[in-house]
Coordinates of C-alpha atoms in Angstrom, one line a residue:
Chain F
M1 CA 90.0 135.7 164.5
I2 CA 89.5 138.6 166.9
V3 CA 85.9 138.9 167.4
A4 CA 85.0 142.5 169.0
L5 CA 81.7 142.9 170.0
S6 CA 80.4 146.7 170.5
G7 CA 77.8 149.8 170.7
G8 CA 78.4 152.5 168.4
I9 CA 80.7 155.7 168.5
G10 CA 83.3 154.6 171.7
G11 CA 83.3 151.0 170.7
A12 CA 84.2 151.7 166.6
K13 CA 87.3 154.2 168.3
L14 CA 88.6 150.8 169.5
A15 CA 87.7 148.4 165.9
L16 CA 89.1 151.5 164.4
G17 CA 92.6 150.7 166.5
L18 CA 92.5 147.3 166.0
S19 CA 91.3 147.6 162.4
H20 CA 95.2 149.0 162.1
L21 CA 96.9 146.2 163.7
L22 CA 95.2 143.4 161.9
P23 CA 94.7 141.9 158.4
P24 CA 91.7 142.5 157.9
E25 CA 89.9 138.9 157.8
E26 CA 92.0 138.4 161.3
L27 CA 89.2 141.4 162.4
L28 CA 85.5 140.3 162.8
I29 CA 83.2 142.9 163.9
V30 CA 80.1 142.2 166.1
A31 CA 78.2 145.3 166.1
N32 CA 74.6 146.1 168.1
T33 CA 71.5 145.7 166.7
G34 CA 68.8 147.1 169.6
D35 CA 69.3 150.0 168.6
D36 CA 68.0 149.9 164.6
F37 CA 65.0 151.1 164.1
E38 CA 61.7 152.2 161.5
H39 CA 61.9 155.4 161.2
L40 CA 60.2 156.9 158.2
G41 CA 59.1 153.9 157.0
L42 CA 63.0 153.4 156.5
A43 CA 65.1 150.1 158.8
I44 CA 67.5 151.9 160.4
S45 CA 70.6 150.7 162.2
P46 CA 73.0 153.1 163.9
D47 CA 75.5 151.3 165.3
I48 CA 76.1 148.9 162.3
D49 CA 76.6 152.1 160.2
T50 CA 78.7 154.5 163.3
L51 CA 81.0 151.5 162.6
T52 CA 81.1 151.2 158.7
Y53 CA 82.1 154.7 158.5
A54 CA 84.3 154.9 161.5
L55 CA 86.1 152.1 159.3
A56 CA 85.7 153.4 156.2
G57 CA 87.1 156.6 157.0
L58 CA 83.9 158.3 156.6
D59 CA 82.7 159.2 160.0
N60 CA 82.1 162.7 160.1
Q61 CA 84.3 163.9 163.0
E62 CA 82.9 167.1 163.7
L63 CA 79.9 166.1 164.3
G64 CA 81.1 163.5 166.6
W65 CA 78.1 160.8 164.5
G66 CA 76.7 160.2 161.3
R67 CA 79.1 160.5 158.3
R68 CA 81.4 163.3 156.8
D69 CA 81.3 165.2 153.4
E70 CA 77.2 165.5 154.3
T71 CA 74.6 167.5 153.6
W72 CA 71.3 168.6 155.0
S73 CA 69.0 169.5 152.4
F74 CA 66.5 165.9 152.9
M75 CA 65.9 167.4 156.5
E76 CA 65.4 170.5 155.6
T77 CA 63.1 170.1 153.5
L78 CA 61.3 167.0 155.4
A79 CA 60.7 170.0 158.3
G80 CA 59.4 172.2 155.7
I81 CA 56.9 169.4 154.8
G82 CA 55.9 168.4 158.0
G83 CA 57.7 165.7 159.0
E84 CA 59.4 164.9 161.7
T85 CA 63.1 165.4 162.2
W86 CA 63.8 164.4 166.0
F87 CA 66.2 162.0 164.3
R88 CA 68.6 163.8 162.0
L89 CA 69.3 162.0 158.6
G90 CA 71.6 163.9 156.0
D91 CA 71.6 163.4 152.7
R92 CA 74.2 161.0 152.3
D93 CA 73.2 158.8 155.3
L94 CA 69.9 158.2 153.5
A95 CA 71.3 156.7 151.0
L96 CA 72.3 153.7 153.6
H97 CA 68.9 153.6 155.1
V98 CA 67.3 153.6 151.6
E99 CA 68.8 150.8 150.5
R100 CA 69.2 148.7 153.0
T101 CA 65.3 149.2 153.5
R102 CA 64.6 147.9 149.9
R103 CA 67.2 144.9 150.1
L104 CA 65.7 143.7 153.3
R105 CA 62.2 143.7 152.3
A106 CA 63.8 141.8 149.0
G107 CA 64.4 139.3 151.5
E108 CA 68.4 139.7 152.1
S109 CA 69.1 139.0 155.7
L110 CA 70.7 142.4 157.3
S111 CA 74.5 140.8 157.3
T112 CA 74.0 140.1 154.1
V113 CA 73.4 143.7 153.0
T114 CA 76.1 145.0 155.7
T115 CA 79.0 143.4 154.5
D116 CA 77.7 144.5 150.9
I117 CA 77.9 147.9 151.4
A118 CA 80.7 148.4 154.4
R119 CA 83.0 147.2 151.9
R120 CA 81.2 148.8 149.0
L121 CA 82.1 152.0 151.2
G122 CA 85.5 151.1 151.5
A123 CA 85.2 149.4 155.5
R124 CA 88.2 146.0 155.1
P125 CA 87.0 144.0 158.3
R126 CA 83.8 142.0 158.7
I127 CA 81.5 143.7 160.4
L128 CA 78.6 141.8 160.9
P129 CA 74.9 142.8 163.4
M130 CA 74.8 140.1 166.5
S131 CA 71.4 138.1 164.4
D132 CA 69.4 138.3 161.5
D133 CA 66.6 138.7 163.3
P134 CA 65.5 142.1 164.5
V135 CA 66.1 142.6 168.5
R136 CA 65.0 145.9 170.3
T137 CA 65.8 147.6 172.9
R138 CA 63.1 148.9 175.2
I139 CA 63.1 151.7 177.8
R140 CA 61.1 151.8 180.9
S141 CA 60.5 155.0 182.4
D142 CA 58.1 157.1 184.1
D143 CA 55.5 156.9 181.5
G144 CA 55.3 153.1 181.0
W145 CA 58.3 151.4 178.3
I146 CA 59.7 153.2 175.2
D147 CA 61.3 152.8 172.2
F148 CA 64.9 152.8 172.6
Q149 CA 65.2 156.2 169.9
H150 CA 62.7 157.9 171.5
W151 CA 64.7 157.7 174.4
F152 CA 68.2 158.1 173.4
V153 CA 67.2 160.7 170.8
R154 CA 64.3 162.0 170.4
D155 CA 64.2 162.5 174.1
Q156 CA 67.7 163.3 174.8
T157 CA 68.0 160.3 177.8
R158 CA 66.4 162.3 180.2
P159 CA 64.1 159.9 181.0
P160 CA 65.2 158.0 183.8
V161 CA 66.0 154.6 182.6
H162 CA 64.0 151.7 185.1
A163 CA 64.0 148.9 183.2
I164 CA 65.5 147.7 179.8
E165 CA 64.1 144.7 177.8
F166 CA 65.9 143.9 174.7
A167 CA 62.4 142.9 172.5
G168 CA 62.6 139.9 170.2
A169 CA 66.1 139.2 171.8
A170 CA 64.9 135.8 172.7
E171 CA 63.8 134.9 169.4
A172 CA 66.6 135.8 167.8
R173 CA 69.4 133.0 166.7
P174 CA 72.4 134.7 166.8
Q175 CA 74.9 135.9 162.7
P176 CA 75.7 132.2 162.0
G177 CA 79.1 133.9 160.2
L178 CA 79.7 135.0 163.9
L179 CA 78.7 131.7 165.9
A180 CA 81.6 129.9 163.6
A181 CA 84.1 132.4 164.1
L182 CA 83.6 131.6 167.9
R183 CA 83.4 128.0 167.1
A184 CA 86.7 128.5 165.8
R185 CA 88.4 129.7 168.5
P186 CA 89.3 132.3 167.8
R187 CA 92.8 134.3 169.1
A188 CA 90.6 135.9 171.9
V189 CA 86.5 137.9 171.9
V190 CA 87.1 141.8 172.7
I191 CA 84.2 143.3 174.9
C192 CA 84.3 146.9 173.0
P193 CA 84.0 150.3 175.8
S194 CA 80.5 150.6 174.9
N195 CA 77.5 150.8 177.2
P196 CA 76.9 147.2 178.7
F197 CA 73.2 148.0 179.2
I198 CA 72.6 149.2 176.1
S199 CA 75.3 148.3 173.0
I200 CA 76.7 144.9 174.8
E201 CA 74.2 143.1 176.3
P202 CA 71.8 143.7 173.6
I203 CA 74.6 141.4 172.3
L204 CA 74.6 138.7 175.0
A205 CA 70.9 138.8 175.3
V206 CA 70.9 136.9 172.2
P207 CA 70.3 133.0 172.6
G208 CA 73.6 131.3 172.4
L209 CA 75.9 134.3 171.8
R210 CA 77.0 134.7 175.9
A211 CA 77.6 130.5 176.1
A212 CA 79.3 130.5 172.5
I213 CA 82.2 132.9 173.8
A214 CA 82.3 131.7 177.1
G215 CA 82.7 128.4 175.6
C216 CA 85.3 129.6 173.3
E217 CA 87.9 128.8 175.3
A218 CA 89.9 132.9 174.2
P219 CA 90.5 135.7 176.6
V220 CA 87.5 137.6 176.9
I221 CA 88.9 140.6 177.0
A222 CA 86.9 143.8 177.5
V223 CA 87.6 147.1 177.7
S224 CA 86.4 150.0 180.6
P225 CA 83.8 152.2 179.5
I226 CA 84.3 154.6 182.9
I227 CA 87.4 156.7 183.6
A228 CA 86.5 158.0 186.9
G229 CA 83.5 157.5 187.5
Q230 CA 82.6 159.1 184.0
A231 CA 81.5 157.9 180.7
V232 CA 83.5 159.6 177.7
K233 CA 80.2 160.2 176.2
G234 CA 76.6 159.7 176.4
P235 CA 74.9 158.3 179.4
T236 CA 76.9 154.9 181.1
A237 CA 77.3 156.6 184.1
R238 CA 73.9 157.7 184.4
M239 CA 72.5 154.6 183.4
F240 CA 74.7 152.6 186.9
G241 CA 73.5 155.5 189.0
Q242 CA 70.1 154.6 188.0
A243 CA 70.2 151.2 188.7
G244 CA 71.0 151.8 191.9
I245 CA 74.8 151.4 191.2
A246 CA 77.3 153.4 191.9
P247 CA 79.2 153.8 188.2
S248 CA 83.5 152.6 188.2
A249 CA 85.9 150.6 186.1
A250 CA 85.0 148.1 188.6
A251 CA 81.3 148.1 188.5
A252 CA 81.5 147.7 184.6
A253 CA 83.2 145.0 184.8
A254 CA 80.6 143.2 186.9
R255 CA 78.0 143.5 184.0
Y256 CA 80.0 140.6 181.9
A257 CA 80.5 139.1 185.1
G258 CA 81.4 134.6 184.5
L259 CA 82.8 136.0 180.7
L260 CA 86.2 137.7 181.4
T261 CA 89.5 137.0 181.4
H262 CA 91.1 140.1 181.0
Y263 CA 89.9 143.5 182.0
V264 CA 91.5 147.1 180.2
M265 CA 91.0 149.8 182.1
E266 CA 92.3 153.1 183.1
P267 CA 95.3 153.6 185.3
G268 CA 94.4 155.3 188.3
D269 CA 91.2 153.2 188.2
D270 CA 90.5 151.2 191.0
A271 CA 91.1 147.7 190.7
T272 CA 89.4 146.1 193.1
G273 CA 86.8 142.9 193.3
I274 CA 87.2 142.5 189.2
A275 CA 87.2 138.8 188.9
A276 CA 89.9 139.2 185.6
Q277 CA 93.2 139.4 184.7
V278 CA 94.3 143.6 185.0
I279 CA 95.7 145.9 182.1
H280 CA 96.5 149.3 183.3
A281 CA 96.1 151.2 179.5
P282 CA 95.1 154.5 179.0
T283 CA 91.8 153.6 177.6
L284 CA 90.5 157.2 176.6
M285 CA 90.8 157.8 172.8
R286 CA 91.4 161.2 170.9
S287 CA 93.6 160.7 168.4
L288 CA 94.1 157.8 165.8
E289 CA 97.5 157.1 167.8
D290 CA 95.1 156.8 170.8
K291 CA 93.1 154.1 170.0
V292 CA 95.7 152.1 167.9
A293 CA 97.8 152.7 171.3
L294 CA 94.6 151.0 173.0
A295 CA 93.7 148.4 170.6
R296 CA 97.8 148.0 170.7
A297 CA 97.0 146.7 174.7
V298 CA 94.0 145.0 173.9
L299 CA 95.4 142.5 171.5
A300 CA 99.0 142.2 173.6
A301 CA 96.1 140.6 176.7
A302 CA 95.2 138.1 173.6
Chain Q
M1 CA 35.6 177.0 139.4
I2 CA 37.8 176.2 136.4
V3 CA 38.8 172.4 137.1
A4 CA 42.4 171.4 134.5
L5 CA 43.5 168.3 134.1
S6 CA 47.3 168.3 133.8
G7 CA 50.3 166.1 133.4
G8 CA 53.7 166.9 134.2
I9 CA 55.8 169.6 132.9
G10 CA 54.1 170.9 129.7
G11 CA 50.7 170.8 131.6
A12 CA 52.4 172.6 134.6
K13 CA 53.1 175.9 132.9
L14 CA 49.5 176.5 131.5
A15 CA 48.2 175.6 135.2
L16 CA 50.5 178.3 136.7
G17 CA 49.4 180.7 134.2
L18 CA 46.0 180.5 135.7
S19 CA 46.9 180.5 139.2
H20 CA 48.3 184.0 137.8
L21 CA 44.7 184.8 137.1
L22 CA 42.4 182.9 139.3
P23 CA 41.9 183.2 143.2
P24 CA 43.5 180.3 144.6
E25 CA 39.4 178.9 145.4
E26 CA 38.6 178.8 141.4
L27 CA 41.4 176.5 140.6
L28 CA 41.5 173.1 141.2
I29 CA 44.4 170.6 139.0
V30 CA 43.5 167.7 138.6
A31 CA 46.9 165.7 138.5
N32 CA 47.5 162.0 135.9
T33 CA 48.7 159.7 138.2
G34 CA 49.4 156.5 135.7
D35 CA 52.9 157.9 135.8
D36 CA 53.4 157.6 139.7
F37 CA 55.4 154.1 140.8
E38 CA 56.8 152.4 143.9
H39 CA 60.3 152.9 143.1
L40 CA 63.4 152.0 145.9
G41 CA 60.5 151.1 148.2
L42 CA 59.0 155.0 147.6
A43 CA 55.7 156.2 146.4
I44 CA 57.2 158.5 144.2
S45 CA 54.4 161.1 142.0
P46 CA 55.6 162.6 139.1
D47 CA 53.1 164.5 137.9
I48 CA 51.4 165.8 141.7
D49 CA 55.1 167.4 142.1
T50 CA 56.1 168.4 139.0
L51 CA 52.6 170.9 139.0
T52 CA 53.7 171.3 142.7
Y53 CA 57.0 172.5 142.3
A54 CA 55.8 174.9 139.9
L55 CA 52.7 176.2 141.5
A56 CA 54.6 177.6 144.7
G57 CA 58.0 178.1 142.6
L58 CA 59.7 175.9 143.5
D59 CA 60.5 174.0 140.1
N60 CA 64.0 173.8 138.7
Q61 CA 64.3 176.2 135.7
E62 CA 68.1 175.2 135.1
L63 CA 67.1 171.3 135.3
G64 CA 63.4 171.2 133.3
W65 CA 62.6 168.9 136.1
G66 CA 62.7 168.2 140.0
R67 CA 63.1 171.3 142.4
R68 CA 65.0 174.4 142.6
D69 CA 68.1 174.6 144.8
E70 CA 68.4 170.8 145.0
T71 CA 71.8 169.1 146.0
W72 CA 72.4 165.4 145.1
S73 CA 74.5 163.7 148.0
F74 CA 71.7 160.6 148.3
M75 CA 72.3 160.3 144.5
E76 CA 76.3 159.9 144.5
T77 CA 76.0 157.8 147.8
L78 CA 73.4 155.6 146.2
A79 CA 75.5 154.9 143.4
G80 CA 79.1 154.0 145.3
I81 CA 76.8 150.8 147.6
G82 CA 75.6 149.7 144.4
G83 CA 71.6 150.8 144.1
E84 CA 69.8 151.8 140.9
T85 CA 70.0 155.6 139.9
W86 CA 68.2 155.8 136.6
F87 CA 65.4 157.4 138.3
R88 CA 67.6 160.5 139.5
L89 CA 66.1 161.8 143.1
G90 CA 67.3 164.7 144.3
D91 CA 68.0 165.4 148.5
R92 CA 64.8 167.7 148.3
D93 CA 63.1 166.1 146.3
L94 CA 63.4 163.0 147.9
A95 CA 61.5 163.8 151.2
L96 CA 58.2 164.5 149.4
H97 CA 58.3 160.7 148.4
V98 CA 60.0 159.9 151.6
E99 CA 56.8 161.7 153.9
R100 CA 54.4 160.3 151.4
T101 CA 55.4 156.7 151.8
R102 CA 55.0 157.3 155.2
R103 CA 51.9 158.7 155.5
L104 CA 50.4 156.3 152.3
R105 CA 51.6 153.2 155.0
A106 CA 49.5 155.4 157.6
G107 CA 46.4 154.6 155.8
E108 CA 45.7 158.5 154.9
S109 CA 44.8 159.3 151.5
L110 CA 47.2 160.6 147.7
S111 CA 44.8 163.6 147.9
T112 CA 45.2 164.3 151.6
V113 CA 48.7 164.0 151.5
T114 CA 49.3 165.8 148.3
T115 CA 46.8 168.5 149.2
D116 CA 48.6 169.6 152.3
I117 CA 52.3 168.9 150.9
A118 CA 51.5 171.5 148.4
R119 CA 49.8 173.8 150.9
R120 CA 53.3 173.1 153.4
L121 CA 55.6 174.2 149.9
G122 CA 53.5 177.3 148.7
A123 CA 51.7 175.9 146.2
R124 CA 47.9 177.8 146.7
P125 CA 45.1 176.4 143.9
R126 CA 44.1 172.8 144.9
I127 CA 46.2 169.8 143.2
L128 CA 44.1 166.5 143.3
P129 CA 45.3 163.2 142.0
M130 CA 43.0 161.5 139.3
S131 CA 41.8 158.9 142.2
D132 CA 43.3 157.8 145.1
D133 CA 42.9 154.3 143.8
P134 CA 46.6 152.8 142.3
V135 CA 46.5 153.3 138.3
R136 CA 49.5 152.1 136.4
T137 CA 50.5 152.7 133.0
R138 CA 52.0 150.2 131.5
I139 CA 53.9 150.0 127.7
R140 CA 53.7 147.5 125.4
S141 CA 56.6 147.2 123.0
D142 CA 58.9 144.7 121.2
D143 CA 59.7 142.6 124.0
G144 CA 56.4 142.8 126.5
W145 CA 54.5 145.2 128.6
I146 CA 57.3 147.1 130.8
D147 CA 56.1 149.7 133.8
F148 CA 55.9 153.0 132.9
Q149 CA 58.7 154.9 134.3
H150 CA 61.3 151.9 132.8
W151 CA 60.1 152.6 129.2
F152 CA 60.8 157.2 130.4
V153 CA 63.1 157.4 131.9
R154 CA 65.4 154.6 132.2
D155 CA 64.7 153.0 128.9
Q156 CA 64.6 157.3 127.8
T157 CA 61.3 156.5 125.9
R158 CA 63.4 154.5 123.1
P159 CA 61.3 151.4 122.8
P160 CA 58.8 151.5 120.0
V161 CA 55.1 151.5 121.8
H162 CA 52.6 149.1 120.8
A163 CA 50.2 150.0 122.7
I164 CA 49.4 151.1 126.5
E165 CA 47.1 150.1 128.9
F166 CA 46.3 152.0 132.7
A167 CA 46.7 149.2 135.5
G168 CA 44.2 149.4 138.1
A169 CA 42.3 152.4 135.7
A170 CA 39.1 150.0 135.7
E171 CA 38.9 149.1 139.7
A172 CA 39.5 153.8 140.1
R173 CA 37.3 156.1 141.8
P174 CA 37.2 159.1 140.5
Q175 CA 38.7 161.0 143.8
P176 CA 36.1 162.5 145.5
G177 CA 36.4 166.2 145.4
L178 CA 37.7 166.1 142.1
L179 CA 34.0 164.6 141.1
A180 CA 32.1 166.8 143.6
A181 CA 33.6 170.3 142.0
L182 CA 32.7 168.4 138.7
R183 CA 28.6 168.0 139.8
A184 CA 29.4 171.7 140.9
R185 CA 28.4 173.4 137.3
P186 CA 32.8 174.6 136.7
R187 CA 33.5 177.5 134.8
A188 CA 35.0 175.2 132.7
V189 CA 37.3 171.9 132.5
V190 CA 40.9 172.7 130.9
I191 CA 43.3 170.2 129.5
C192 CA 47.0 171.0 129.2
P193 CA 48.8 170.8 127.2
S194 CA 49.9 167.6 128.1
N195 CA 50.9 163.8 125.9
P196 CA 46.8 162.4 125.7
F197 CA 48.8 159.3 125.4
I198 CA 49.6 158.8 129.3
S199 CA 49.0 161.9 130.7
I200 CA 45.6 162.3 129.9
E201 CA 44.0 159.7 128.8
P202 CA 44.9 157.3 132.0
I203 CA 42.7 160.4 134.0
L204 CA 39.5 159.6 131.6
A205 CA 40.4 156.3 131.6
V206 CA 38.7 156.2 135.7
P207 CA 35.5 155.2 135.8
G208 CA 33.0 158.1 135.7
L209 CA 35.2 160.7 134.8
R210 CA 34.9 161.2 131.3
A211 CA 30.6 161.2 131.9
A212 CA 31.1 163.6 134.1
I213 CA 33.2 165.7 132.2
A214 CA 31.1 165.6 129.0
G215 CA 27.6 165.5 131.5
C216 CA 29.2 169.3 133.1
E217 CA 27.5 171.2 130.9
A218 CA 30.3 173.6 131.2
P219 CA 32.8 174.5 127.4
V220 CA 36.0 172.1 127.7
I221 CA 38.8 173.4 126.0
A222 CA 42.0 171.7 125.4
V223 CA 45.2 172.9 124.3
S224 CA 46.7 171.4 121.6
P225 CA 50.1 170.0 122.6
I226 CA 51.4 169.6 119.3
I227 CA 52.7 173.0 117.6
A228 CA 54.0 172.4 113.4
G229 CA 53.8 168.9 113.7
Q230 CA 56.2 168.7 116.7
A231 CA 55.9 168.4 120.5
V232 CA 57.7 170.8 122.5
K233 CA 59.3 167.8 124.4
G234 CA 59.2 164.5 125.4
P235 CA 57.8 161.8 122.6
T236 CA 54.1 163.1 122.2
A237 CA 54.7 163.1 118.1
R238 CA 57.1 159.8 117.9
M239 CA 53.3 158.3 120.1
F240 CA 51.3 159.1 117.4
G241 CA 53.5 158.3 114.8
Q242 CA 53.9 154.6 115.8
A243 CA 50.2 154.7 116.4
G244 CA 50.0 154.8 112.7
I245 CA 48.9 159.0 112.8
A246 CA 50.9 161.6 111.7
P247 CA 50.7 164.4 114.5
S248 CA 49.3 167.2 113.9
A249 CA 47.0 169.6 116.1
A250 CA 43.7 168.1 115.4
A251 CA 44.9 164.6 115.8
A252 CA 45.6 165.4 119.0
A253 CA 42.3 167.3 119.4
A254 CA 40.9 164.0 118.1
R255 CA 42.0 162.1 121.0
Y256 CA 39.1 164.1 122.8
A257 CA 36.9 163.1 120.4
G258 CA 32.8 164.0 122.0
L259 CA 33.9 166.2 125.1
L260 CA 35.9 168.8 123.2
T261 CA 33.9 172.1 123.2
H262 CA 36.9 174.5 122.2
Y263 CA 40.4 173.7 120.7
V264 CA 43.6 176.2 121.3
M265 CA 46.2 176.0 119.0
E266 CA 49.0 177.8 117.1
P267 CA 48.1 180.4 114.7
G268 CA 49.1 179.0 111.0
D269 CA 48.3 175.0 112.3
D270 CA 45.4 173.5 110.3
A271 CA 42.1 173.0 112.2
T272 CA 40.7 171.6 109.6
G273 CA 37.8 168.7 110.8
I274 CA 38.1 169.7 114.2
A275 CA 35.0 169.5 115.7
A276 CA 35.5 172.0 117.8
Q277 CA 35.3 176.0 117.9
V278 CA 38.9 176.6 117.2
I279 CA 40.8 179.3 119.0
H280 CA 44.2 180.5 118.1
A281 CA 46.4 181.4 120.5
P282 CA 50.3 181.2 120.6
T283 CA 51.3 177.8 122.5
L284 CA 54.2 177.6 123.1
M285 CA 55.1 178.8 126.9
R286 CA 58.5 180.1 127.2
S287 CA 58.3 182.8 130.2
L288 CA 55.3 183.7 132.5
E289 CA 54.1 185.6 130.1
D290 CA 53.7 183.1 127.5
K291 CA 52.5 181.2 130.0
V292 CA 49.6 183.8 131.8
A293 CA 48.7 185.1 128.2
L294 CA 47.8 181.5 126.5
A295 CA 45.8 180.9 129.7
R296 CA 44.1 183.9 129.0
A297 CA 43.6 182.8 125.9
V298 CA 42.1 179.5 127.4
L299 CA 40.0 182.0 130.0
A300 CA 38.3 184.0 127.5
A301 CA 36.7 180.2 125.5
A302 CA 35.5 179.7 128.6

């Protein structure tokens, strides 16, 4: 079993690559739920859905987010009646949020709903939330604490980040299937090239998960989210800067200090000071071939 | 002021006709909320929305229900992930349910939300729910009590109706703006050609409303929902049969015994025994001209 920890877009690319090389029963993808939120009364799980869409071949490749063949009638109408439109929900995407909200309110767990929806949409590997309990990433900026999606989407990551907290993490229990997989001697734990601060660290903040990973006796292989000091997408590099750290592959590796056995990073990037076995491999994933090739490099380390 | 009591499709036709003859501030349309229900976690108000769409010129004339320019991506996707699809919610229609649900949960009244959405969509006369408190029509059939929309939409009105109740009606308060309009000497109260059992009687079941109508000293003018023993649409005629009453214009008038001063019915239908001044006028409304002509006949009586 390969256990892969992932945020949204970047992580989903590697997860898709891994899914092309592994039988579905040998891949467990653990989704960050720190950026889940309730919006318009709906339970929205952006990273779970991004992973589901990518693994089901339903991701919207033109937009780079959301699902393919999307329509926008709901959002257009909502705008016309004065609703909030800063978080764009497509008509097809909305079905997942409405159904998830209904099932959670009926008492089902997030992991049951996630697994079922992913299966019905055609995603073959198992996708599990890090926890069935709510964990909510919050950002402290100039005007105090704000909810993650307000910072990330509404404010387009513009407010400077002074601190990050994962509200609820201290009381959250690791998803039981994930814990069982880590205890059953996985072949490797893979940390996808997601933003460490807001995609991977919320997962590691769930009590017991970091220790279960450290203690599982499997290689722990991270892929750098930084190439030549830059993130492929999103605020990762800038967040290093705001934390007073020069963004680099090595700086990203340092976020996982004590966990890593292997680190996959871009050829040419400086590996000085990385406390893990370094594998240089192309980490920019544009095509499916790129994703599979990077997944192959990761599995070679495993 | 004309106060018009209405259910969905049939009532909305006359309401539209009235809206073409009256300044918007002189027409108040009172919507039945007995067929409101919670579905997929959303607060759905079918008659309010039917009236809103009709008066805003947004009704779907091909389907005969719902709104125009509708798309169905949400429903298609919901079907694919195992959700309930017997109540068809279009993508544009859904925006009203999501926003209404959000605002009701935030503590706003149904009438505030209704008025605001209707205004934003371009409906000019005021539309008010009969009450801001929940009233839920239920049908007793062979297997016991079922929720109205289960009977009406899911079961397509097939289960025989042994009894009808308006749950919550005894505790519901009349919408204050409606009560004020009735107390301010309206020019007339119009009972639209809606199903008496399930569209008008829930309104009259709200404590105080029947008395306010009876006591308002204005003409009370109903339009027959029955033409030549048949309903234009829906289960009205069949429901008379199941109540042991032969369906006729006169039988429909008898449902409003003690309230009516005038009754508008199809030329040729038998007026025997109707305890109100009878006006014979064409009541089948296919075109806008039909709707306006019928509205004119109603206003002439007023």
